[in-house]
Amino acid sequence: MSWSLGETGALAVKATRGAGFSWGTAEDAGFAVTWLLGRGLPGATALCSYLSWHAAHKNPHHDDDIRCPLLTGAAISDGVIALPAGPDDQTNLGTVRMPLLLVPFIANLEDDDIWLHGLDLSDNQARQARHPVGMAACSLRRAAVPAWALSDADHTRLDNDFACCVTTLGRFAHRTYAPATLESRLAGAGAGLTDND
């Protein structure tokens, strides 16, 4: 079985919301996963790993030493984090967990002379790795965005190799579903009170 990028992106949104993030951040996660998967990068694996780590820590947003890739990516996109001005300048982002999730935000900047350093995606083998780097010290520097990041998406589906990620994301997404109640059943939700299948 395989999943379309649209299905996977929608699942990523619900999973991120189910993990406790705001709807806005969840939408950003859906964008990031779809962008990465469209270029053959393991976006579903990256989000699955990050949300699993996030769920295992009681207060992950308050860890001053490790930054969230989704919140950091949104801050870069929104201009909250200043971009390097000159060729010798750099903006240190600190240690970012699952930095692959930052790549779509940076590739989408209007300034196409800014790129992420600390995550080596220079060769095809690094880009195709099934297990993305879990953590890295990252910075933004003036450098040409690689051609592969500027190219249009040429992958349209997530294959069965990622079924375990889809299952994990589905468990997070399930947290967003409202439980059935007697009132909803009486109002006609589902099969009502009698299921005659």
PDB file of C-alpha atoms in Angstrom:
ATOM      1  CA  MET A   1       0.000   0.000   0.000  1.00  0.00           C
ATOM      2  CA  SER A   2       1.117   3.575  -0.556  1.00  0.00           C
ATOM      3  CA  TRP A   3      -0.189   6.965   0.490  1.00  0.00           C
ATOM      4  CA  SER A   4      -0.458  10.146  -1.558  1.00  0.00           C
ATOM      5  CA  LEU A   5       1.490  13.164  -0.377  1.00  0.00           C
ATOM      6  CA  GLY A   6      -1.825  14.920   0.315  1.00  0.00           C
ATOM      7  CA  GLU A   7      -2.972  12.072   2.581  1.00  0.00           C
ATOM      8  CA  THR A   8       0.366  12.001   4.353  1.00  0.00           C
ATOM      9  CA  GLY A   9       0.439  15.782   4.784  1.00  0.00           C
ATOM     10  CA  ALA A  10      -3.090  15.783   6.240  1.00  0.00           C
ATOM     11  CA  LEU A  11      -2.114  12.994   8.625  1.00  0.00           C
ATOM     12  CA  ALA A  12       0.994  14.970   9.637  1.00  0.00           C
ATOM     13  CA  VAL A  13      -1.194  17.977  10.508  1.00  0.00           C
ATOM     14  CA  LYS A  14      -3.507  15.918  12.716  1.00  0.00           C
ATOM     15  CA  ALA A  15      -0.612  14.021  14.312  1.00  0.00           C
ATOM     16  CA  THR A  16       1.217  17.230  15.211  1.00  0.00           C
ATOM     17  CA  ARG A  17      -1.931  18.699  16.711  1.00  0.00           C
ATOM     18  CA  GLY A  18      -2.490  15.441  18.597  1.00  0.00           C
ATOM     19  CA  ALA A  19       1.043  15.745  20.003  1.00  0.00           C
ATOM     20  CA  GLY A  20       0.057  19.036  21.641  1.00  0.00           C
ATOM     21  CA  PHE A  21       1.126  21.676  19.128  1.00  0.00           C
ATOM     22  CA  SER A  22      -1.129  24.524  17.993  1.00  0.00           C
ATOM     23  CA  TRP A  23      -3.093  24.171  14.756  1.00  0.00           C
ATOM     24  CA  GLY A  24      -0.803  26.744  13.103  1.00  0.00           C
ATOM     25  CA  THR A  25       2.308  24.739  13.946  1.00  0.00           C
ATOM     26  CA  ALA A  26       0.518  21.577  12.860  1.00  0.00           C
ATOM     27  CA  GLU A  27      -0.178  23.152   9.452  1.00  0.00           C
ATOM     28  CA  ASP A  28       3.520  24.056   9.219  1.00  0.00           C
ATOM     29  CA  ALA A  29       4.416  20.430   9.975  1.00  0.00           C
ATOM     30  CA  GLY A  30       2.104  19.223   7.206  1.00  0.00           C
ATOM     31  CA  PHE A  31       3.775  21.623   4.775  1.00  0.00           C
ATOM     32  CA  ALA A  32       7.268  20.508   5.852  1.00  0.00           C
ATOM     33  CA  VAL A  33       6.496  16.789   5.546  1.00  0.00           C
ATOM     34  CA  THR A  34       4.858  17.185   2.131  1.00  0.00           C
ATOM     35  CA  TRP A  35       7.730  19.349   0.844  1.00  0.00           C
ATOM     36  CA  LEU A  36      10.345  16.849   2.023  1.00  0.00           C
ATOM     37  CA  LEU A  37       8.524  13.767   0.732  1.00  0.00           C
ATOM     38  CA  GLY A  38       8.000  15.428  -2.636  1.00  0.00           C
ATOM     39  CA  ARG A  39      11.776  15.616  -3.003  1.00  0.00           C
ATOM     40  CA  GLY A  40      12.405  12.070  -1.862  1.00  0.00           C
ATOM     41  CA  LEU A  41      13.498  13.034   1.646  1.00  0.00           C
ATOM     42  CA  PRO A  42      12.296  11.123   4.736  1.00  0.00           C
ATOM     43  CA  GLY A  43       9.849  13.756   5.987  1.00  0.00           C
ATOM     44  CA  ALA A  44       7.426  11.241   7.522  1.00  0.00           C
ATOM     45  CA  THR A  45      10.266   9.527   9.387  1.00  0.00           C
ATOM     46  CA  ALA A  46      11.583  12.871  10.642  1.00  0.00           C
ATOM     47  CA  LEU A  47       8.196  13.993  11.973  1.00  0.00           C
ATOM     48  CA  CYS A  48       7.429  10.567  13.435  1.00  0.00           C
ATOM     49  CA  SER A  49      10.755  10.575  15.313  1.00  0.00           C
ATOM     50  CA  TYR A  50      10.337  14.146  16.485  1.00  0.00           C
ATOM     51  CA  LEU A  51       6.777  13.707  17.761  1.00  0.00           C
ATOM     52  CA  SER A  52       7.752  10.474  19.532  1.00  0.00           C
ATOM     53  CA  TRP A  53      10.627  12.282  21.260  1.00  0.00           C
ATOM     54  CA  HIS A  54       8.351  15.216  22.074  1.00  0.00           C
ATOM     55  CA  ALA A  55       5.746  12.918  23.642  1.00  0.00           C
ATOM     56  CA  ALA A  56       8.379  11.218  25.798  1.00  0.00           C
ATOM     57  CA  HIS A  57       9.473  14.497  27.431  1.00  0.00           C
ATOM     58  CA  LYS A  58       7.269  16.327  29.899  1.00  0.00           C
ATOM     59  CA  ASN A  59       8.263  19.872  28.983  1.00  0.00           C
ATOM     60  CA  PRO A  60      10.122  19.760  25.639  1.00  0.00           C
ATOM     61  CA  HIS A  61       9.378  23.387  24.674  1.00  0.00           C
ATOM     62  CA  HIS A  62      11.237  24.655  27.723  1.00  0.00           C
ATOM     63  CA  ASP A  63      14.542  22.942  26.984  1.00  0.00           C
ATOM     64  CA  ASP A  64      16.912  25.852  26.364  1.00  0.00           C
ATOM     65  CA  ASP A  65      19.570  23.592  24.890  1.00  0.00           C
ATOM     66  CA  ILE A  66      17.545  21.916  22.137  1.00  0.00           C
ATOM     67  CA  ARG A  67      15.307  23.793  19.721  1.00  0.00           C
ATOM     68  CA  CYS A  68      12.119  22.570  18.085  1.00  0.00           C
ATOM     69  CA  PRO A  69      12.477  22.433  14.278  1.00  0.00           C
ATOM     70  CA  LEU A  70       8.846  23.405  13.687  1.00  0.00           C
ATOM     71  CA  LEU A  71       8.837  26.435  15.971  1.00  0.00           C
ATOM     72  CA  THR A  72      12.296  27.468  14.738  1.00  0.00           C
ATOM     73  CA  GLY A  73      11.216  27.080  11.110  1.00  0.00           C
ATOM     74  CA  ALA A  74       8.114  29.204  11.716  1.00  0.00           C
ATOM     75  CA  ALA A  75      10.224  31.860  13.468  1.00  0.00           C
ATOM     76  CA  ILE A  76      12.576  31.992  10.470  1.00  0.00           C
ATOM     77  CA  SER A  77       9.658  32.248   8.030  1.00  0.00           C
ATOM     78  CA  ASP A  78       7.967  34.971  10.086  1.00  0.00           C
ATOM     79  CA  GLY A  79      11.130  37.066  10.371  1.00  0.00           C
ATOM     80  CA  VAL A  80      11.430  36.586  14.132  1.00  0.00           C
ATOM     81  CA  ILE A  81      14.926  35.152  13.659  1.00  0.00           C
ATOM     82  CA  ALA A  82      17.144  37.612  11.807  1.00  0.00           C
ATOM     83  CA  LEU A  83      18.805  36.346   8.650  1.00  0.00           C
ATOM     84  CA  PRO A  84      22.535  36.884   8.114  1.00  0.00           C
ATOM     85  CA  ALA A  85      23.122  40.216   6.385  1.00  0.00           C
ATOM     86  CA  GLY A  86      26.521  39.822   4.772  1.00  0.00           C
ATOM     87  CA  PRO A  87      28.566  36.999   3.251  1.00  0.00           C
ATOM     88  CA  ASP A  88      30.601  36.554   6.436  1.00  0.00           C
ATOM     89  CA  ASP A  89      27.635  36.726   8.806  1.00  0.00           C
ATOM     90  CA  GLN A  90      25.802  33.781  10.231  1.00  0.00           C
ATOM     91  CA  THR A  91      22.802  33.264  12.460  1.00  0.00           C
ATOM     92  CA  ASN A  92      23.373  30.561  15.022  1.00  0.00           C
ATOM     93  CA  LEU A  93      20.235  28.539  15.683  1.00  0.00           C
ATOM     94  CA  GLY A  94      21.739  26.378  18.416  1.00  0.00           C
ATOM     95  CA  THR A  95      21.155  22.659  18.636  1.00  0.00           C
ATOM     96  CA  VAL A  96      18.054  21.680  16.688  1.00  0.00           C
ATOM     97  CA  ARG A  97      16.328  18.355  17.116  1.00  0.00           C
ATOM     98  CA  MET A  98      15.456  16.694  13.796  1.00  0.00           C
ATOM     99  CA  PRO A  99      16.920  19.547  11.701  1.00  0.00           C
ATOM    100  CA  LEU A 100      15.705  18.014   8.436  1.00  0.00           C
ATOM    101  CA  LEU A 101      12.299  19.513   9.289  1.00  0.00           C
ATOM    102  CA  LEU A 102      13.895  23.000   9.030  1.00  0.00           C
ATOM    103  CA  VAL A 103      14.912  22.586   5.386  1.00  0.00           C
ATOM    104  CA  PRO A 104      11.501  23.388   3.782  1.00  0.00           C
ATOM    105  CA  PHE A 105      11.176  26.637   5.744  1.00  0.00           C
ATOM    106  CA  ILE A 106      14.615  27.808   4.630  1.00  0.00           C
ATOM    107  CA  ALA A 107      14.164  26.682   1.031  1.00  0.00           C
ATOM    108  CA  ASN A 108      10.927  28.716   0.937  1.00  0.00           C
ATOM    109  CA  LEU A 109      12.539  32.002   1.967  1.00  0.00           C
ATOM    110  CA  GLU A 110      12.295  34.804  -0.593  1.00  0.00           C
ATOM    111  CA  ASP A 111      16.026  35.353  -0.116  1.00  0.00           C
ATOM    112  CA  ASP A 112      17.491  32.437  -2.055  1.00  0.00           C
ATOM    113  CA  ASP A 113      21.040  33.082  -0.842  1.00  0.00           C
ATOM    114  CA  ILE A 114      20.419  31.681   2.647  1.00  0.00           C
ATOM    115  CA  TRP A 115      21.058  28.062   3.474  1.00  0.00           C
ATOM    116  CA  LEU A 116      21.223  25.812   6.515  1.00  0.00           C
ATOM    117  CA  HIS A 117      24.599  24.648   7.776  1.00  0.00           C
ATOM    118  CA  GLY A 118      25.102  21.807  10.220  1.00  0.00           C
ATOM    119  CA  LEU A 119      23.032  19.299   8.271  1.00  0.00           C
ATOM    120  CA  ASP A 120      24.949  17.775   5.387  1.00  0.00           C
ATOM    121  CA  LEU A 121      22.626  17.053   2.482  1.00  0.00           C
ATOM    122  CA  SER A 122      25.249  17.695  -0.166  1.00  0.00           C
ATOM    123  CA  ASP A 123      25.146  14.256  -1.736  1.00  0.00           C
ATOM    124  CA  ASN A 124      22.296  12.081  -2.887  1.00  0.00           C
ATOM    125  CA  GLN A 125      23.095   9.330  -0.384  1.00  0.00           C
ATOM    126  CA  ALA A 126      22.704  11.754   2.540  1.00  0.00           C
ATOM    127  CA  ARG A 127      19.387  12.951   1.134  1.00  0.00           C
ATOM    128  CA  GLN A 128      18.072   9.419   0.649  1.00  0.00           C
ATOM    129  CA  ALA A 129      18.985   8.210   4.164  1.00  0.00           C
ATOM    130  CA  ARG A 130      16.017   6.453   5.783  1.00  0.00           C
ATOM    131  CA  HIS A 131      17.036   7.667   9.247  1.00  0.00           C
ATOM    132  CA  PRO A 132      17.521  11.443   9.334  1.00  0.00           C
ATOM    133  CA  VAL A 133      20.019  13.079  11.680  1.00  0.00           C
ATOM    134  CA  GLY A 134      18.403  13.337  15.111  1.00  0.00           C
ATOM    135  CA  MET A 135      20.130  16.484  16.334  1.00  0.00           C
ATOM    136  CA  ALA A 136      22.684  19.001  15.066  1.00  0.00           C
ATOM    137  CA  ALA A 137      24.156  22.421  15.827  1.00  0.00           C
ATOM    138  CA  CYS A 138      22.737  24.544  13.005  1.00  0.00           C
ATOM    139  CA  SER A 139      23.255  27.996  11.576  1.00  0.00           C
ATOM    140  CA  LEU A 140      22.034  30.076   8.655  1.00  0.00           C
ATOM    141  CA  ARG A 141      24.667  31.431   6.295  1.00  0.00           C
ATOM    142  CA  ARG A 142      24.861  33.223   2.984  1.00  0.00           C
ATOM    143  CA  ALA A 143      25.246  30.469   0.435  1.00  0.00           C
ATOM    144  CA  ALA A 144      23.443  29.413  -2.692  1.00  0.00           C
ATOM    145  CA  VAL A 145      20.454  27.167  -2.103  1.00  0.00           C
ATOM    146  CA  PRO A 146      21.228  23.784  -3.697  1.00  0.00           C
ATOM    147  CA  ALA A 147      19.530  23.022  -6.998  1.00  0.00           C
ATOM    148  CA  TRP A 148      17.701  19.988  -5.553  1.00  0.00           C
ATOM    149  CA  ALA A 149      16.014  22.214  -2.953  1.00  0.00           C
ATOM    150  CA  LEU A 150      14.863  24.693  -5.596  1.00  0.00           C
ATOM    151  CA  SER A 151      13.534  22.000  -7.923  1.00  0.00           C
ATOM    152  CA  ASP A 152       9.880  21.040  -8.089  1.00  0.00           C
ATOM    153  CA  ALA A 153       8.664  17.972  -6.251  1.00  0.00           C
ATOM    154  CA  ASP A 154       8.897  14.837  -8.386  1.00  0.00           C
ATOM    155  CA  HIS A 155       7.686  12.228  -5.879  1.00  0.00           C
ATOM    156  CA  THR A 156       3.948  11.847  -5.453  1.00  0.00           C
ATOM    157  CA  ARG A 157       3.513   8.949  -3.036  1.00  0.00           C
ATOM    158  CA  LEU A 158       4.831   7.552   0.221  1.00  0.00           C
ATOM    159  CA  ASP A 159       5.527   3.860  -0.218  1.00  0.00           C
ATOM    160  CA  ASN A 160       4.852   0.931   2.092  1.00  0.00           C
ATOM    161  CA  ASP A 161       8.382   1.081   3.559  1.00  0.00           C
ATOM    162  CA  PHE A 162       7.061   3.892   5.769  1.00  0.00           C
ATOM    163  CA  ALA A 163       3.987   2.034   7.075  1.00  0.00           C
ATOM    164  CA  CYS A 164       5.350   2.097  10.641  1.00  0.00           C
ATOM    165  CA  CYS A 165       5.621   5.910  10.455  1.00  0.00           C
ATOM    166  CA  VAL A 166       2.060   6.158   9.166  1.00  0.00           C
ATOM    167  CA  THR A 167       0.906   3.957  12.058  1.00  0.00           C
ATOM    168  CA  THR A 168       2.725   6.126  14.617  1.00  0.00           C
ATOM    169  CA  LEU A 169       1.410   9.346  13.098  1.00  0.00           C
ATOM    170  CA  GLY A 170      -2.059   7.787  13.097  1.00  0.00           C
ATOM    171  CA  ARG A 171      -1.804   7.154  16.848  1.00  0.00           C
ATOM    172  CA  PHE A 172      -0.971  10.814  17.451  1.00  0.00           C
ATOM    173  CA  ALA A 173      -3.755  11.909  15.078  1.00  0.00           C
ATOM    174  CA  HIS A 174      -6.260   9.749  16.977  1.00  0.00           C
ATOM    175  CA  ARG A 175      -5.880  12.101  19.943  1.00  0.00           C
ATOM    176  CA  THR A 176      -7.673  14.803  17.962  1.00  0.00           C
ATOM    177  CA  TYR A 177     -10.828  12.762  17.426  1.00  0.00           C
ATOM    178  CA  ALA A 178     -13.836  13.417  19.643  1.00  0.00           C
ATOM    179  CA  PRO A 179     -15.173  10.325  21.404  1.00  0.00           C
ATOM    180  CA  ALA A 180     -18.655   9.131  20.555  1.00  0.00           C
ATOM    181  CA  THR A 181     -21.298  10.121  23.091  1.00  0.00           C
ATOM    182  CA  LEU A 182     -24.880   9.047  23.601  1.00  0.00           C
ATOM    183  CA  GLU A 183     -25.998  12.518  22.457  1.00  0.00           C
ATOM    184  CA  SER A 184     -24.046  12.287  19.221  1.00  0.00           C
ATOM    185  CA  ARG A 185     -25.406   8.796  18.536  1.00  0.00           C
ATOM    186  CA  LEU A 186     -28.984   9.973  19.143  1.00  0.00           C
ATOM    187  CA  ALA A 187     -28.361  12.878  16.771  1.00  0.00           C
ATOM    188  CA  GLY A 188     -27.460  10.427  14.028  1.00  0.00           C
ATOM    189  CA  ALA A 189     -23.671  10.109  14.217  1.00  0.00           C
ATOM    190  CA  GLY A 190     -22.332   6.747  13.156  1.00  0.00           C
ATOM    191  CA  ALA A 191     -24.858   3.909  13.133  1.00  0.00           C
ATOM    192  CA  GLY A 192     -26.968   5.438  15.875  1.00  0.00           C
ATOM    193  CA  LEU A 193     -28.002   3.154  18.703  1.00  0.00           C
ATOM    194  CA  THR A 194     -28.643   0.104  16.523  1.00  0.00           C
ATOM    195  CA  ASP A 195     -26.070  -1.302  14.211  1.00  0.00           C
ATOM    196  CA  ASN A 196     -27.808  -3.663  11.794  1.00  0.00           C
ATOM    197  CA  ASP A 197     -24.852  -4.505   9.557  1.00  0.00           C
TER     198      ASP A 197
END
